[in-house]
Structure formats: C-alpha cells, structure tokens
mmCIF file of C-alpha atoms in Angstrom:
data_model
loop_
_atom_site.group_PDB
_atom_site.id
_atom_site.type_symbol
_atom_site.label_atom_id
_atom_site.label_comp_id
_atom_site.label_asym_id
_atom_site.label_seq_id
_atom_site.Cartn_x
_atom_site.Cartn_y
_atom_site.Cartn_z
ATOM 1 C CA MET H 1 50.308 40.626 8.442
ATOM 2 C CA GLN H 2 46.992 41.209 9.200
ATOM 3 C CA GLY H 3 45.289 37.195 7.590
ATOM 4 C CA GLY H 4 48.619 36.050 10.195
ATOM 5 C CA TYR H 5 46.249 37.774 12.738
ATOM 6 C CA VAL H 6 43.111 36.555 11.916
ATOM 7 C CA TYR H 7 44.613 32.995 12.009
ATOM 8 C CA LEU H 8 46.459 33.084 15.175
ATOM 9 C CA LEU H 9 42.851 33.587 16.846
ATOM 10 C CA VAL H 10 41.484 31.326 15.021
ATOM 11 C CA LEU H 11 44.296 29.179 16.029
ATOM 12 C CA LEU H 12 43.459 29.911 19.493
ATOM 13 C CA LEU H 13 39.534 30.156 19.755
ATOM 14 C CA LEU H 14 40.132 26.120 18.415
ATOM 15 C CA ILE H 15 42.637 25.279 21.898
ATOM 16 C CA LEU H 16 40.165 26.865 24.281
ATOM 17 C CA GLY H 17 37.498 24.802 22.527
ATOM 18 C CA SER H 18 39.366 21.776 23.273
ATOM 19 C CA LEU H 19 40.195 22.956 26.112
ATOM 20 C CA VAL H 20 36.527 23.343 27.130
ATOM 21 C CA SER H 21 35.261 20.279 25.366
ATOM 22 C CA ALA H 22 38.040 18.134 27.636
ATOM 23 C CA ALA H 23 36.711 19.574 31.159
ATOM 24 C CA ILE H 24 33.300 18.893 30.189
ATOM 25 C CA ALA H 25 33.380 15.914 29.548
ATOM 26 C CA CYS H 26 35.857 15.307 32.676
ATOM 27 C CA SER H 27 32.926 16.960 34.694
ATOM 28 C CA THR H 28 30.912 14.282 33.291
ATOM 29 C CA GLU H 29 32.579 11.080 34.429
ATOM 30 C CA PRO H 30 31.427 8.787 36.940
ATOM 31 C CA ALA H 31 33.227 8.900 39.495
ATOM 32 C CA ASN H 32 32.435 12.594 39.939
ATOM 33 C CA LEU H 33 28.700 11.668 39.796
ATOM 34 C CA THR H 34 27.117 12.646 43.327
ATOM 35 C CA THR H 35 23.011 11.007 42.449
ATOM 36 C CA PHE H 36 22.844 7.855 41.853
ATOM 37 C CA ASP H 37 19.723 6.159 41.028
ATOM 38 C CA VAL H 38 19.390 2.248 41.071
ATOM 39 C CA ARG H 39 17.246 2.124 38.651
ATOM 40 C CA ASP H 40 19.999 3.660 36.407
ATOM 41 C CA PHE H 41 22.173 -0.497 37.331
ATOM 42 C CA GLY H 42 19.343 -2.331 36.712
ATOM 43 C CA ALA H 43 16.320 -2.243 39.264
ATOM 44 C CA ILE H 44 13.448 -2.349 38.241
ATOM 45 C CA SER H 45 9.989 -2.322 39.765
ATOM 46 C CA ALA H 46 7.412 -4.671 38.529
ATOM 47 C CA GLY H 47 4.835 -4.210 40.965
ATOM 48 C CA GLY H 48 8.103 -6.038 43.535
ATOM 49 C CA ASN H 49 8.120 -8.844 42.274
ATOM 50 C CA ILE H 50 11.783 -9.237 41.132
ATOM 51 C CA ASP H 51 14.399 -9.287 43.355
ATOM 52 C CA ASN H 52 16.871 -6.094 42.929
ATOM 53 C CA SER H 53 19.253 -6.393 45.009
ATOM 54 C CA GLU H 54 22.198 -6.508 42.790
ATOM 55 C CA ALA H 55 21.142 -4.003 41.171
ATOM 56 C CA PHE H 56 20.912 -2.097 44.759
ATOM 57 C CA LEU H 57 24.436 -3.174 45.496
ATOM 58 C CA LEU H 58 25.798 -2.288 42.455
ATOM 59 C CA ALA H 59 24.059 1.191 43.141
ATOM 60 C CA TRP H 60 25.432 1.637 46.580
ATOM 61 C CA ASN H 61 28.870 0.941 45.606
ATOM 62 C CA ALA H 62 28.727 3.851 43.047
ATOM 63 C CA THR H 63 27.649 5.733 45.515
ATOM 64 C CA CYS H 64 30.143 4.886 48.216
ATOM 65 C CA ASN H 65 32.841 5.052 46.190
ATOM 66 C CA SER H 66 32.360 8.106 44.556
ATOM 67 C CA GLU H 67 34.938 11.250 44.484
ATOM 68 C CA SER H 68 32.005 13.441 46.405
ATOM 69 C CA GLU H 69 31.777 15.485 49.121
ATOM 70 C CA SER H 70 27.827 14.254 49.137
ATOM 71 C CA SER H 71 27.017 11.641 47.439
ATOM 72 C CA THR H 72 23.525 10.296 47.399
ATOM 73 C CA LEU H 73 21.753 6.897 46.065
ATOM 74 C CA ILE H 74 18.260 7.300 45.207
ATOM 75 C CA VAL H 75 15.041 4.727 45.359
ATOM 76 C CA PRO H 76 12.480 6.361 42.856
ATOM 77 C CA ARG H 77 8.958 6.277 43.741
ATOM 78 C CA ARG H 78 8.088 2.320 42.743
ATOM 79 C CA LYS H 79 8.506 -0.254 44.595
ATOM 80 C CA PHE H 80 11.441 -2.923 44.364
ATOM 81 C CA LEU H 81 11.691 -6.013 46.195
ATOM 82 C CA VAL H 82 15.043 -6.207 47.510
ATOM 83 C CA ASN H 83 16.424 -9.973 49.091
ATOM 84 C CA PRO H 84 19.010 -9.698 52.494
ATOM 85 C CA VAL H 85 20.954 -7.646 51.294
ATOM 86 C CA VAL H 86 24.192 -5.840 53.242
ATOM 87 C CA PHE H 87 25.448 -2.004 52.503
ATOM 88 C CA GLY H 88 29.387 -1.776 53.877
ATOM 89 C CA GLY H 89 31.977 1.011 54.138
ATOM 90 C CA PRO H 90 34.192 2.596 55.194
ATOM 91 C CA CYS H 91 32.706 4.910 52.057
ATOM 92 C CA LYS H 92 34.448 7.720 50.251
ATOM 93 C CA PRO H 93 32.435 10.887 51.142
ATOM 94 C CA LYS H 94 31.969 12.353 53.884
ATOM 95 C CA ILE H 95 27.680 11.848 53.860
ATOM 96 C CA ILE H 96 25.595 9.380 52.071
ATOM 97 C CA ASN H 97 22.050 9.936 51.883
ATOM 98 C CA PHE H 98 19.903 7.164 50.890
ATOM 99 C CA LEU H 99 16.865 8.560 49.699
ATOM 100 C CA ILE H 100 13.848 6.180 49.720
ATOM 101 C CA LEU H 101 11.081 7.917 47.919
ATOM 102 C CA GLY H 102 9.805 4.925 47.229
ATOM 103 C CA ARG H 103 8.905 1.387 48.782
ATOM 104 C CA LEU H 104 11.289 -1.406 49.897
ATOM 105 C CA LEU H 105 9.490 -5.005 50.108
ATOM 106 C CA ALA H 106 10.875 -7.569 51.763
ATOM 107 C CA PRO H 107 10.783 -11.709 50.214
ATOM 108 C CA ASN H 108 7.202 -12.879 51.188
ATOM 109 C CA SER H 109 8.919 -15.984 52.470
ATOM 110 C CA PRO H 110 11.568 -17.194 54.633
ATOM 111 C CA GLU H 111 13.176 -19.483 52.049
ATOM 112 C CA ALA H 112 14.629 -16.304 50.612
ATOM 113 C CA TRP H 113 17.555 -16.806 53.564
ATOM 114 C CA LYS H 114 18.089 -19.922 52.819
ATOM 115 C CA GLY H 115 22.485 -19.655 53.542
ATOM 116 C CA LEU H 116 22.107 -16.173 54.465
ATOM 117 C CA ASP H 117 22.563 -15.123 58.193
ATOM 118 C CA GLN H 118 18.971 -15.280 58.777
ATOM 119 C CA SER H 119 19.355 -11.924 61.435
ATOM 120 C CA GLN H 120 18.796 -9.787 58.623
ATOM 121 C CA TRP H 121 17.565 -7.617 55.848
ATOM 122 C CA LEU H 122 18.826 -4.378 54.964
ATOM 123 C CA ALA H 123 22.372 -3.372 56.812
ATOM 124 C CA PHE H 124 24.025 -0.903 56.797
ATOM 125 C CA LYS H 125 28.268 -2.174 58.349
ATOM 126 C CA ARG H 126 31.220 -0.020 59.083
ATOM 127 C CA VAL H 127 29.053 3.254 57.153
ATOM 128 C CA SER H 128 29.894 7.136 59.382
ATOM 129 C CA GLY H 129 27.996 10.174 57.989
ATOM 130 C CA LEU H 130 24.792 8.343 56.898
ATOM 131 C CA LYS H 131 21.192 9.341 56.010
ATOM 132 C CA VAL H 132 18.770 7.391 55.306
ATOM 133 C CA ALA H 133 15.296 9.324 54.936
ATOM 134 C CA GLY H 134 11.944 9.168 53.815
ATOM 135 C CA PRO H 135 9.008 9.610 52.700
ATOM 136 C CA GLY H 136 9.296 5.924 51.852
ATOM 137 C CA ARG H 137 7.784 2.565 53.233
ATOM 138 C CA ILE H 138 9.989 -0.315 54.377
ATOM 139 C CA ASN H 139 8.057 -3.350 53.938
ATOM 140 C CA GLY H 140 9.643 -6.502 56.477
ATOM 141 C CA ARG H 141 6.237 -8.184 55.047
ATOM 142 C CA GLY H 142 7.042 -10.778 58.485
ATOM 143 C CA LYS H 143 4.040 -12.624 57.894
ATOM 144 C CA GLY H 144 6.114 -15.509 57.272
ATOM 145 C CA TRP H 145 8.509 -15.579 59.492
ATOM 146 C CA TRP H 146 5.861 -14.860 62.617
ATOM 147 C CA ASP H 147 4.059 -17.899 60.907
ATOM 148 C CA GLN H 148 6.995 -20.095 62.177
ATOM 149 C CA SER H 149 7.710 -18.502 65.909
ATOM 150 C CA CYS H 150 8.581 -20.563 68.119
ATOM 151 C CA ARG H 151 6.873 -18.412 70.818
ATOM 152 C CA ASP H 152 3.825 -18.465 68.653
ATOM 153 C CA HIS H 153 4.097 -22.186 67.914
ATOM 154 C CA PRO H 154 6.197 -24.074 69.943
ATOM 155 C CA GLY H 155 4.824 -27.304 68.488
ATOM 156 C CA LEU H 156 5.922 -26.178 65.003
ATOM 157 C CA LYS H 157 8.607 -28.677 63.921
ATOM 158 C CA GLY H 158 11.449 -26.377 62.261
ATOM 159 C CA CYS H 159 10.284 -23.574 63.570
ATOM 160 C CA THR H 160 12.104 -20.914 63.954
ATOM 161 C CA VAL H 161 13.239 -18.568 67.524
ATOM 162 C CA LEU H 162 15.958 -15.734 65.406
ATOM 163 C CA ALA H 163 14.272 -13.784 61.934
ATOM 164 C CA PRO H 164 15.475 -10.660 60.619
ATOM 165 C CA THR H 165 15.625 -7.003 61.365
ATOM 166 C CA ALA H 166 14.437 -5.065 58.862
ATOM 167 C CA VAL H 167 16.819 -2.173 58.817
ATOM 168 C CA LYS H 168 20.656 -2.057 60.638
ATOM 169 C CA PHE H 169 23.013 0.105 61.715
ATOM 170 C CA VAL H 170 26.255 -2.038 62.367
ATOM 171 C CA SER H 171 29.918 -0.083 63.434
ATOM 172 C CA CYS H 172 27.761 3.093 61.889
ATOM 173 C CA ASN H 173 28.596 6.709 63.498
ATOM 174 C CA ASN H 174 27.701 10.803 63.276
ATOM 175 C CA SER H 175 24.538 8.558 60.916
ATOM 176 C CA SER H 176 20.374 9.075 61.696
ATOM 177 C CA ILE H 177 17.723 8.030 59.758
ATOM 178 C CA GLY H 178 14.488 10.013 59.554
ATOM 179 C CA ASP H 179 10.953 10.770 57.919
ATOM 180 C CA VAL H 180 10.845 6.690 57.156
ATOM 181 C CA HIS H 181 7.872 4.506 57.501
ATOM 182 C CA PHE H 182 8.845 1.119 58.968
ATOM 183 C CA VAL H 183 5.758 -1.663 58.781
ATOM 184 C CA ASN H 184 5.852 -5.115 59.395
ATOM 185 C CA SER H 185 9.368 -5.725 60.237
ATOM 186 C CA SER H 186 9.325 -10.207 60.740
ATOM 187 C CA GLN H 187 11.407 -9.227 63.806
ATOM 188 C CA VAL H 188 13.234 -5.968 65.535
ATOM 189 C CA HIS H 189 12.239 -2.753 63.373
ATOM 190 C CA VAL H 190 16.172 -0.840 63.499
ATOM 191 C CA LEU H 191 18.480 -1.967 65.629
ATOM 192 C CA ILE H 192 21.525 -0.081 66.326
ATOM 193 C CA GLU H 193 24.380 -1.859 67.138
ATOM 194 C CA GLY H 194 27.844 -0.606 67.958
ATOM 195 C CA CYS H 195 27.504 2.933 66.718
ATOM 196 C CA GLU H 196 27.900 5.983 67.837
ATOM 197 C CA GLY H 197 26.103 9.496 67.134
ATOM 198 C CA ILE H 198 22.860 8.276 65.643
ATOM 199 C CA HIS H 199 19.500 10.212 65.415
ATOM 200 C CA ILE H 200 16.177 8.522 64.257
ATOM 201 C CA GLU H 201 13.758 11.325 64.316
ATOM 202 C CA ASN H 202 10.339 11.558 62.798
ATOM 203 C CA VAL H 203 9.242 7.517 62.218
ATOM 204 C CA LEU H 204 6.522 5.951 61.964
ATOM 205 C CA ILE H 205 6.795 1.760 63.101
ATOM 206 C CA GLU H 206 4.113 -0.798 62.450
ATOM 207 C CA ALA H 207 3.269 -4.118 63.187
ATOM 208 C CA PRO H 208 0.104 -6.069 64.616
ATOM 209 C CA GLU H 209 -0.305 -6.495 68.498
ATOM 210 C CA ARG H 210 0.397 -10.529 68.104
ATOM 211 C CA SER H 211 3.326 -10.402 65.653
ATOM 212 C CA PRO H 212 6.410 -12.133 67.947
ATOM 213 C CA ASN H 213 9.107 -9.905 68.589
ATOM 214 C CA THR H 214 9.185 -7.202 66.529
ATOM 215 C CA ASP H 215 10.326 -4.802 68.678
ATOM 216 C CA GLY H 216 10.615 -0.448 67.622
ATOM 217 C CA ILE H 217 13.743 0.209 67.434
ATOM 218 C CA HIS H 218 16.185 -1.474 69.915
ATOM 219 C CA ILE H 219 19.453 -0.681 71.051
ATOM 220 C CA SER H 220 22.706 -1.856 71.969
ATOM 221 C CA ALA H 221 26.096 -1.321 72.787
ATOM 222 C CA SER H 222 26.255 2.037 71.111
ATOM 223 C CA ARG H 223 26.187 5.531 73.459
ATOM 224 C CA TYR H 224 25.001 9.086 71.750
ATOM 225 C CA VAL H 225 21.578 7.997 70.513
ATOM 226 C CA PHE H 226 18.605 9.830 69.816
ATOM 227 C CA VAL H 227 15.246 9.463 69.229
ATOM 228 C CA THR H 228 12.435 11.636 69.321
ATOM 229 C CA ASN H 229 9.467 12.021 67.245
ATOM 230 C CA ALA H 230 8.356 8.294 66.682
ATOM 231 C CA ILE H 231 4.998 6.367 66.789
ATOM 232 C CA ILE H 232 5.185 2.997 67.455
ATOM 233 C CA ALA H 233 2.576 0.569 67.595
ATOM 234 C CA THR H 234 3.786 -2.965 67.276
ATOM 235 C CA GLY H 235 4.097 -6.523 69.309
ATOM 236 C CA ASP H 236 6.731 -6.038 71.436
ATOM 237 C CA ASP H 237 8.815 -2.470 73.098
ATOM 238 C CA CYS H 238 8.450 0.355 71.137
ATOM 239 C CA VAL H 239 11.644 0.686 72.268
ATOM 240 C CA SER H 240 14.097 -1.030 73.948
ATOM 241 C CA ILE H 241 17.701 -0.287 75.669
ATOM 242 C CA GLY H 242 20.618 -3.173 75.422
ATOM 243 C CA ASP H 243 23.309 -4.093 77.419
ATOM 244 C CA HIS H 244 26.819 -1.569 77.106
ATOM 245 C CA THR H 245 24.704 1.188 75.815
ATOM 246 C CA SER H 246 25.142 4.828 77.627
ATOM 247 C CA ASN H 247 24.018 7.929 76.746
ATOM 248 C CA ILE H 248 20.560 7.733 75.122
ATOM 249 C CA ILE H 249 17.848 10.080 75.092
ATOM 250 C CA VAL H 250 14.316 9.414 74.359
ATOM 251 C CA SER H 251 12.011 12.109 73.924
ATOM 252 C CA TYR H 252 8.226 12.425 72.208
ATOM 253 C CA VAL H 253 7.344 9.093 71.069
ATOM 254 C CA LYS H 254 3.853 7.636 70.882
ATOM 255 C CA CYS H 255 3.984 4.064 72.169
ATOM 256 C CA GLY H 256 0.629 1.675 71.811
ATOM 257 C CA PRO H 257 0.195 -1.159 71.164
ATOM 258 C CA GLY H 258 3.253 -2.836 72.583
ATOM 259 C CA HIS H 259 5.219 -3.377 75.825
ATOM 260 C CA GLY H 260 6.425 -0.295 76.271
ATOM 261 C CA ILE H 261 9.840 1.951 76.616
ATOM 262 C CA SER H 262 12.283 -0.918 78.451
ATOM 263 C CA ILE H 263 15.812 -0.783 79.019
ATOM 264 C CA GLY H 264 17.230 -4.986 79.468
ATOM 265 C CA SER H 265 16.596 -7.558 79.677
ATOM 266 C CA LEU H 266 20.469 -7.276 80.753
ATOM 267 C CA GLY H 267 22.354 -10.379 82.130
ATOM 268 C CA ARG H 268 20.807 -14.085 80.849
ATOM 269 C CA SER H 269 24.366 -15.122 80.572
ATOM 270 C CA GLY H 270 25.842 -14.292 83.849
ATOM 271 C CA ASN H 271 27.533 -10.941 81.851
ATOM 272 C CA PHE H 272 28.798 -7.911 83.211
ATOM 273 C CA VAL H 273 26.189 -5.409 82.095
ATOM 274 C CA GLN H 274 27.128 -1.299 81.553
ATOM 275 C CA VAL H 275 24.142 0.539 81.328
ATOM 276 C CA GLU H 276 24.144 4.685 82.511
ATOM 277 C CA ASN H 277 23.044 8.164 81.838
ATOM 278 C CA ILE H 278 19.031 7.042 80.242
ATOM 279 C CA HIS H 279 16.870 10.047 79.557
ATOM 280 C CA VAL H 280 13.512 8.718 78.595
ATOM 281 C CA THR H 281 10.697 12.041 77.986
ATOM 282 C CA GLN H 282 7.857 13.280 76.962
ATOM 283 C CA VAL H 283 6.597 10.079 76.324
ATOM 284 C CA TYR H 284 2.430 8.952 75.496
ATOM 285 C CA LEU H 285 2.040 5.330 76.630
ATOM 286 C CA GLN H 286 -1.536 4.038 75.403
ATOM 287 C CA GLY H 287 -2.679 0.134 75.970
ATOM 288 C CA THR H 288 0.792 -1.145 76.635
ATOM 289 C CA THR H 289 1.753 -4.317 78.428
ATOM 290 C CA ASN H 290 4.102 -1.646 80.310
ATOM 291 C CA GLY H 291 5.097 1.892 80.682
ATOM 292 C CA ALA H 292 8.548 2.823 82.043
ATOM 293 C CA ARG H 293 10.328 -0.400 82.765
ATOM 294 C CA ILE H 294 13.781 -2.304 83.550
ATOM 295 C CA LYS H 295 14.187 -5.748 83.769
ATOM 296 C CA THR H 296 17.110 -8.109 84.347
ATOM 297 C CA TRP H 297 18.262 -11.298 85.035
ATOM 298 C CA GLN H 298 19.398 -12.550 88.555
ATOM 299 C CA ALA H 299 22.667 -14.379 86.289
ATOM 300 C CA GLY H 300 23.528 -11.011 85.689
ATOM 301 C CA LYS H 301 26.388 -8.502 87.468
ATOM 302 C CA GLY H 302 27.826 -5.060 87.187
ATOM 303 C CA TYR H 303 25.104 -1.779 87.207
ATOM 304 C CA VAL H 304 22.544 -0.267 85.542
ATOM 305 C CA ARG H 305 22.772 3.463 86.565
ATOM 306 C CA ARG H 306 21.592 6.905 85.943
ATOM 307 C CA VAL H 307 18.119 6.076 84.699
ATOM 308 C CA THR H 308 15.428 9.182 84.424
ATOM 309 C CA PHE H 309 11.776 8.665 83.566
ATOM 310 C CA GLU H 310 10.151 11.167 83.289
ATOM 311 C CA HIS H 311 6.273 14.159 81.949
ATOM 312 C CA MET H 312 5.071 10.508 80.828
ATOM 313 C CA PHE H 313 1.531 9.365 80.555
ATOM 314 C CA PHE H 314 -0.183 6.751 80.514
ATOM 315 C CA ARG H 315 -3.354 5.691 79.608
ATOM 316 C CA SER H 316 -4.653 1.759 80.266
ATOM 317 C CA VAL H 317 -0.970 0.982 81.102
ATOM 318 C CA LYS H 318 -0.771 -2.596 83.017
ATOM 319 C CA ASN H 319 2.676 -1.920 84.126
ATOM 320 C CA PRO H 320 3.417 2.174 84.433
ATOM 321 C CA ILE H 321 5.953 1.991 86.143
ATOM 322 C CA ILE H 322 8.283 -1.671 86.753
ATOM 323 C CA ILE H 323 11.534 -2.501 87.862
ATOM 324 C CA ASP H 324 12.086 -6.830 87.268
ATOM 325 C CA GLN H 325 15.517 -7.691 88.928
ATOM 326 C CA ASN H 326 14.357 -11.211 88.926
ATOM 327 C CA TYR H 327 13.513 -11.961 85.315
ATOM 328 C CA CYS H 328 12.531 -14.972 83.519
ATOM 329 C CA SER H 329 11.394 -16.086 80.135
ATOM 330 C CA LYS H 330 8.542 -17.332 82.147
ATOM 331 C CA ARG H 331 7.501 -16.885 85.530
ATOM 332 C CA GLY H 332 8.042 -18.605 88.679
ATOM 333 C CA ALA H 333 10.861 -21.036 86.753
ATOM 334 C CA CYS H 334 13.682 -19.794 87.466
ATOM 335 C CA LYS H 335 15.297 -19.810 90.291
ATOM 336 C CA GLU H 336 16.646 -17.683 92.649
ATOM 337 C CA LEU H 337 20.713 -16.436 93.162
ATOM 338 C CA ASP H 338 22.475 -14.608 95.035
ATOM 339 C CA THR H 339 24.080 -12.529 92.221
ATOM 340 C CA GLY H 340 22.016 -9.678 90.278
ATOM 341 C CA VAL H 341 22.681 -6.352 87.991
ATOM 342 C CA HIS H 342 22.861 -3.546 90.436
ATOM 343 C CA ILE H 343 20.055 -0.567 89.786
ATOM 344 C CA SER H 344 20.777 2.777 91.321
ATOM 345 C CA ASP H 345 20.400 6.357 90.636
ATOM 346 C CA VAL H 346 16.477 5.834 89.426
ATOM 347 C CA SER H 347 14.392 8.394 88.693
ATOM 348 C CA PHE H 348 10.898 8.191 87.830
ATOM 349 C CA ASN H 349 9.323 11.872 87.162
ATOM 350 C CA ASN H 350 5.690 12.942 87.116
ATOM 351 C CA LEU H 351 3.921 10.413 85.645
ATOM 352 C CA TYR H 352 0.601 10.463 85.335
ATOM 353 C CA GLY H 353 -2.210 8.276 83.905
ATOM 354 C CA THR H 354 -4.136 5.197 84.363
ATOM 355 C CA SER H 355 -3.225 1.959 85.217
ATOM 356 C CA SER H 356 -5.197 -1.470 83.987
ATOM 357 C CA SER H 357 -3.666 -3.552 86.348
ATOM 358 C CA GLN H 358 -3.940 -2.965 90.267
ATOM 359 C CA ALA H 359 0.165 -2.905 91.247
ATOM 360 C CA ALA H 360 0.434 0.153 88.725
ATOM 361 C CA ILE H 361 4.012 0.762 90.814
ATOM 362 C CA SER H 362 5.493 -2.939 91.051
ATOM 363 C CA LEU H 363 9.911 -2.529 92.247
ATOM 364 C CA ASN H 364 10.372 -6.648 92.779
ATOM 365 C CA CYS H 365 14.334 -5.968 93.177
ATOM 366 C CA SER H 366 17.060 -8.778 93.697
ATOM 367 C CA ARG H 367 17.325 -9.695 97.734
ATOM 368 C CA SER H 368 21.072 -10.000 97.328
ATOM 369 C CA VAL H 369 21.664 -7.207 94.751
ATOM 370 C CA ALA H 370 18.394 -4.336 96.063
ATOM 371 C CA CYS H 371 17.984 -1.683 93.909
ATOM 372 C CA THR H 372 19.058 2.030 95.991
ATOM 373 C CA GLY H 373 18.248 5.535 94.625
ATOM 374 C CA VAL H 374 15.309 5.168 93.206
ATOM 375 C CA PHE H 375 13.161 8.231 93.484
ATOM 376 C CA LEU H 376 9.159 8.839 92.803
ATOM 377 C CA LYS H 377 8.063 11.808 92.456
ATOM 378 C CA SER H 378 5.287 13.492 91.243
ATOM 379 C CA ILE H 379 3.369 10.889 90.197
ATOM 380 C CA TYR H 380 -0.523 10.367 90.008
ATOM 381 C CA LEU H 381 -1.359 7.037 88.900
ATOM 382 C CA ARG H 382 -6.130 6.001 88.430
ATOM 383 C CA PRO H 383 -7.785 3.058 87.690
ATOM 384 C CA ALA H 384 -8.265 2.522 84.523
ATOM 385 C CA ILE H 385 -10.960 0.631 85.589
ATOM 386 C CA GLN H 386 -13.714 2.293 87.592
ATOM 387 C CA GLY H 387 -13.853 1.347 91.336
ATOM 388 C CA GLN H 388 -10.466 -0.441 91.209
ATOM 389 C CA ASN H 389 -8.164 0.147 94.400
ATOM 390 C CA LEU H 390 -4.699 0.491 93.377
ATOM 391 C CA THR H 391 -1.012 -0.620 95.273
ATOM 392 C CA SER H 392 2.585 0.115 95.183
ATOM 393 C CA ASN H 393 4.367 -3.444 95.381
ATOM 394 C CA CYS H 394 8.324 -3.403 96.713
ATOM 395 C CA THR H 395 11.093 -6.358 97.489
ATOM 396 C CA ASN H 396 14.628 -3.923 98.525
ATOM 397 C CA ALA H 397 13.662 -1.064 96.675
ATOM 398 C CA HIS H 398 15.396 1.466 98.374
ATOM 399 C CA GLY H 399 14.991 5.545 97.737
ATOM 400 C CA ILE H 400 12.751 8.212 98.345
ATOM 401 C CA ALA H 401 9.574 9.253 97.164
ATOM 402 C CA PHE H 402 8.001 13.061 96.705
ATOM 403 C CA GLY H 403 4.351 14.302 95.924
ATOM 404 C CA VAL H 404 2.888 10.701 94.675
ATOM 405 C CA ILE H 405 0.025 11.189 95.377
ATOM 406 C CA GLN H 406 -1.394 8.049 93.859
ATOM 407 C CA PRO H 407 -0.721 5.021 94.861
ATOM 408 C CA GLU H 408 0.870 5.192 98.190
ATOM 409 C CA PRO H 409 4.774 4.430 97.455
ATOM 410 C CA CYS H 410 6.706 1.402 99.802
ATOM 411 C CA LEU H 411 10.689 2.478 99.205
ATOM 412 C CA GLN H 412 12.882 1.498 101.777
ATOM 413 C CA ILE H 413 14.947 4.129 102.814
#
C-alpha cells in the first residue's frame, strides 16, 4: 500500500509540473507580450543609413494588436532612418506607448516621397490612448525641401508648396506627446487634425528662422487640445490654430524666433469658419514677427469668438497685438469684399514688453463685418528702439480699454 501512495504522489507531481510548464508557455506567447523593441523586428541603426520603415511597421502592428491593456513600442538609444510611414489604428490595447529613446531621422532627399503623400512623414491615424514620449529626438532633415520651396525659390522649376509634416495625429483621441525634441521638419513639426483630448507638453521644437512654413504646432478641426511647457523656435508660427477648433489652451510657452501665437489664417476659400474658446496664457515671445495674432481672409464667413490672450511678455516683437481681418498672401493684392469672419469677444489682458515696430497695437477689421467686444486691459508696451513713439492703429474695431498705459488705445465704443 505504501508503494501505491508513493506512485500516486509522483504521478500528481508530474501532472502539476506539466500544468506549470503549460502556463509558462502560454504566458510567453507573442500575443501576450506588452513591450516591443523595433530591433526585434529587423530595425538596424547603422548610423541612420538604412531604411527601417518596414521594421517599424511590423513592431507597430504587434504593439497595436497586443491583447494586453497597455502595450509599448520602444525605439532604443540609436539612430534609425525611417521613410514615410503611417501607424494606423484602431488598436486593441487601451493605452499605446510609443517610447522614443533614440533618434528618428527622415530621408535626406524629397525623392523618398515619390509616389507617396508629400504632406506627411510620421503619421498616427485613428489611434486612441496613444502616448508618444521621449526623451528622444525626431529630426525631419528638411533642408532638401527648403531648397526647393516655392516661397523662397519662386523661379525654380518644379518648386514645391507642400512639404511633409514631421508628426501627424489624425483622428486620434485622448492622446499625448511629451518630452520629445523636434528639429528641422520640412514643414509643420506637429499637426493635430480631427482629434479630441490631446495633451502636448515638455516639448522642444527647433528650426532655422528662415526655414519656410515650419510651424511648431498646428491645430485643426480639433477640440480640447492643451499645449503647455514648450520651447519653440522656428521659421513660422510657434503655435497656430486653424478652422473648426474649440476649447484650446496654450500655456507656458517660450516662442522665438518665429511668427508668434496665431489664430488663422482662416476663411481663404470662402468657407464658414468656426473657432471658439481659445485661451493663450503665460507666453514669452522674443524677436518674433507677431505676438498675439488673429488673421482671417475677407472671403471667409462664420466666427472667431471667446478668445483670451493674457499674461504675455514681449521682447522686441514686431506686432505685439494684431487682428487682421483683411489678411492676404501679398499685401495690397486682395480686393476689398463685403464678406468677412466675425471676430468677437476677444480679450487682451496683462500684456507687457517692447515693440520693434511703431504700431504696437494693430486692429485691422473689416469695413463690412466689424470686430466687436474687443477688450484691452492692463497693457504697457515700450519701444524696443529708444526714442521711438508707439501708436495704435484701429479700423472698425469696437470694444473697451481699461488700464492701457501705452500706447494709447484706439477702439470704438
């Protein structure tokens, strides 16, 4: 009998061992992995000379189709050349982490986009819960595009107007970008389009002052977008806000060089513009062409309303406060129309610093569709050039001024 008990005990242990082994085997199935390194899918650094777009796509597909609640794609501390690629969703995990520890390099030549969408390099589409995080770098290597830009080389045969955005979020919700260094995008560095609930924070964006159309962050057809703790120095707007946007907050941004913080341009094609609930605060601008700006085309219709620019400091800014309802790509080339985008309930509050132009406040509103509800409060601007007198220029701008020390306001009641 004792031998029988021993036999049963051994058999039981064997069965338990088999079950444990099976459990371990199941737990290591690829579908249950939560972290995916691009090198495991064939990505090779090689000093940034080998295209890794296919390997990145394979790693993305594994990350996107993981059965876990949260999955992570890792770009290790190496240089990786990546040709234009779209990371598509929707994905199975609720959270997708795209962790950039190394450097992503765009192709040097525009030829790499032949037959592809020239508007994008790295695009994320229809992904919710996406978190793109650093501390790595995304280098657009845009000089090849700048050298054939129609803006800077209008006489060049085959010059291009459109160039790739470095990173696009298209139809992505509840997502974020943080702790990433963007440099030298061919055109816009970060584009948010058709999204809701996007956070952009702790980013550094750099491009030469003369680089064409290299906006830092452009927001279009999106709502509930928050930009905070950013340093942006580019050849165009630091942050630009396009059509069909609402509930946008831009805060704690250092801007310059560049074209400032801009709403617009809007309504160029005569469309119905809808922009509202925009709040820009705690912004430092140095050497920019504009400060707080709204720009619309006369052909447009619709509205820009409930906008606040506050707690901004200007250092040698050319147009610190500007509304231009008669925006035109070439000054004086657009004939006057009887249409316009209605700009209303706009507040400029607690704005200080120096202006490098004489007209420190310029409110150029439509003769047909006036600006209404403009509020100027606690403003003190001084000339960047000693001895120069600052002025305000207003056309059909209606509102109230309170505590404006300099320049003297020109609003109509």
